[in-house]
Amino acid sequence: MAPSPVTSQPQFGVASIARNSWQTGTFDCCSDCKVCACGTFGFCCLGCKVAKDMGECCCCGTSVAMRTLYRSRYRIPGTLLCDCCTAVCCAPCSLCQLKRDINIRKEMGIF
């Protein structure tokens, strides 16, 4: 019996994992110093940038709802409670994580 021919190339699984998880951690602020500085000194401006990227109202950029919407859109595991705790207890870090994730997904072509 002859072996069957290969009809598809093996795929590396990291891309599919990366699509369904945060690209950086909540406290990885130093991974993008520009976003970190903007989140620290221009929190509202960064919130507006995030909202604009997502096609939402500028007032929504820093909200728990925006984080939950983004997480749901990209099927990132988590809960509303975790979103709320992250966004309320560490709002600048949460917003910076969201903006870094958007930037990385844009580079990957999946935003």
PDB file of N, CA and C in Angstrom, residues 29 32-41 46 92 95-100 103:
ATOM      1  N   CYS A  29       3.904  47.666  30.473  1.00  0.00           N
ATOM      2  CA  CYS A  29       3.902  49.055  29.981  1.00  0.00           C
ATOM      3  C   CYS A  29       5.187  49.430  29.257  1.00  0.00           C
ATOM      4  N   ASP A  32       6.018  49.235  25.192  1.00  0.00           N
ATOM      5  CA  ASP A  32       5.757  50.321  24.246  1.00  0.00           C
ATOM      6  C   ASP A  32       5.732  51.619  25.052  1.00  0.00           C
ATOM      7  N   CYS A  33       6.882  52.253  25.140  1.00  0.00           N
ATOM      8  CA  CYS A  33       7.029  53.442  25.992  1.00  0.00           C
ATOM      9  C   CYS A  33       6.152  54.607  25.532  1.00  0.00           C
ATOM     10  N   LYS A  34       5.910  54.726  24.240  1.00  0.00           N
ATOM     11  CA  LYS A  34       5.076  55.811  23.719  1.00  0.00           C
ATOM     12  C   LYS A  34       3.640  55.673  24.236  1.00  0.00           C
ATOM     13  N   VAL A  35       3.108  54.454  24.159  1.00  0.00           N
ATOM     14  CA  VAL A  35       1.752  54.206  24.661  1.00  0.00           C
ATOM     15  C   VAL A  35       1.719  54.399  26.172  1.00  0.00           C
ATOM     16  N   CYS A  36       2.767  53.956  26.858  1.00  0.00           N
ATOM     17  CA  CYS A  36       2.836  54.096  28.315  1.00  0.00           C
ATOM     18  C   CYS A  36       2.825  55.569  28.719  1.00  0.00           C
ATOM     19  N   ALA A  37       3.626  56.374  28.038  1.00  0.00           N
ATOM     20  CA  ALA A  37       3.675  57.806  28.346  1.00  0.00           C
ATOM     21  C   ALA A  37       2.333  58.471  28.073  1.00  0.00           C
ATOM     22  N   CYS A  38       1.709  58.082  26.978  1.00  0.00           N
ATOM     23  CA  CYS A  38       0.404  58.643  26.628  1.00  0.00           C
ATOM     24  C   CYS A  38      -0.647  58.237  27.668  1.00  0.00           C
ATOM     25  N   GLY A  39      -0.581  57.004  28.145  1.00  0.00           N
ATOM     26  CA  GLY A  39      -1.518  56.541  29.160  1.00  0.00           C
ATOM     27  C   GLY A  39      -1.289  57.197  30.504  1.00  0.00           C
ATOM     28  N   THR A  40      -0.043  57.542  30.788  1.00  0.00           N
ATOM     29  CA  THR A  40       0.289  58.167  32.067  1.00  0.00           C
ATOM     30  C   THR A  40      -0.045  59.653  32.078  1.00  0.00           C
ATOM     31  N   PHE A  41       0.338  60.349  31.021  1.00  0.00           N
ATOM     32  CA  PHE A  41       0.188  61.806  31.001  1.00  0.00           C
ATOM     33  C   PHE A  41      -0.976  62.313  30.154  1.00  0.00           C
ATOM     34  N   LEU A  46      -5.571  59.097  25.159  1.00  0.00           N
ATOM     35  CA  LEU A  46      -5.380  57.698  24.775  1.00  0.00           C
ATOM     36  C   LEU A  46      -6.721  56.987  24.696  1.00  0.00           C
ATOM     37  N   PRO A  92      -5.003  53.119  33.957  1.00  0.00           N
ATOM     38  CA  PRO A  92      -3.981  53.428  32.946  1.00  0.00           C
ATOM     39  C   PRO A  92      -3.347  52.178  32.338  1.00  0.00           C
ATOM     40  N   LEU A  95      -5.882  50.488  29.956  1.00  0.00           N
ATOM     41  CA  LEU A  95      -6.031  51.217  28.698  1.00  0.00           C
ATOM     42  C   LEU A  95      -4.796  51.059  27.818  1.00  0.00           C
ATOM     43  N   CYS A  96      -3.616  51.105  28.441  1.00  0.00           N
ATOM     44  CA  CYS A  96      -2.373  50.921  27.674  1.00  0.00           C
ATOM     45  C   CYS A  96      -2.323  49.522  27.062  1.00  0.00           C
ATOM     46  N   GLN A  97      -2.757  48.510  27.815  1.00  0.00           N
ATOM     47  CA  GLN A  97      -2.781  47.150  27.280  1.00  0.00           C
ATOM     48  C   GLN A  97      -3.696  47.078  26.068  1.00  0.00           C
ATOM     49  N   LEU A  98      -4.830  47.711  26.159  1.00  0.00           N
ATOM     50  CA  LEU A  98      -5.787  47.714  25.055  1.00  0.00           C
ATOM     51  C   LEU A  98      -5.189  48.382  23.817  1.00  0.00           C
ATOM     52  N   LYS A  99      -4.541  49.529  23.987  1.00  0.00           N
ATOM     53  CA  LYS A  99      -3.943  50.232  22.852  1.00  0.00           C
ATOM     54  C   LYS A  99      -2.772  49.439  22.265  1.00  0.00           C
ATOM     55  N   ARG A 100      -1.930  48.833  23.116  1.00  0.00           N
ATOM     56  CA  ARG A 100      -0.829  48.002  22.600  1.00  0.00           C
ATOM     57  C   ARG A 100      -1.377  46.845  21.789  1.00  0.00           C
ATOM     58  N   ASN A 103      -2.529  48.048  18.417  1.00  0.00           N
ATOM     59  CA  ASN A 103      -1.372  48.323  17.551  1.00  0.00           C
ATOM     60  C   ASN A 103      -0.753  47.037  17.008  1.00  0.00           C
TER      61      ASN A 103
END
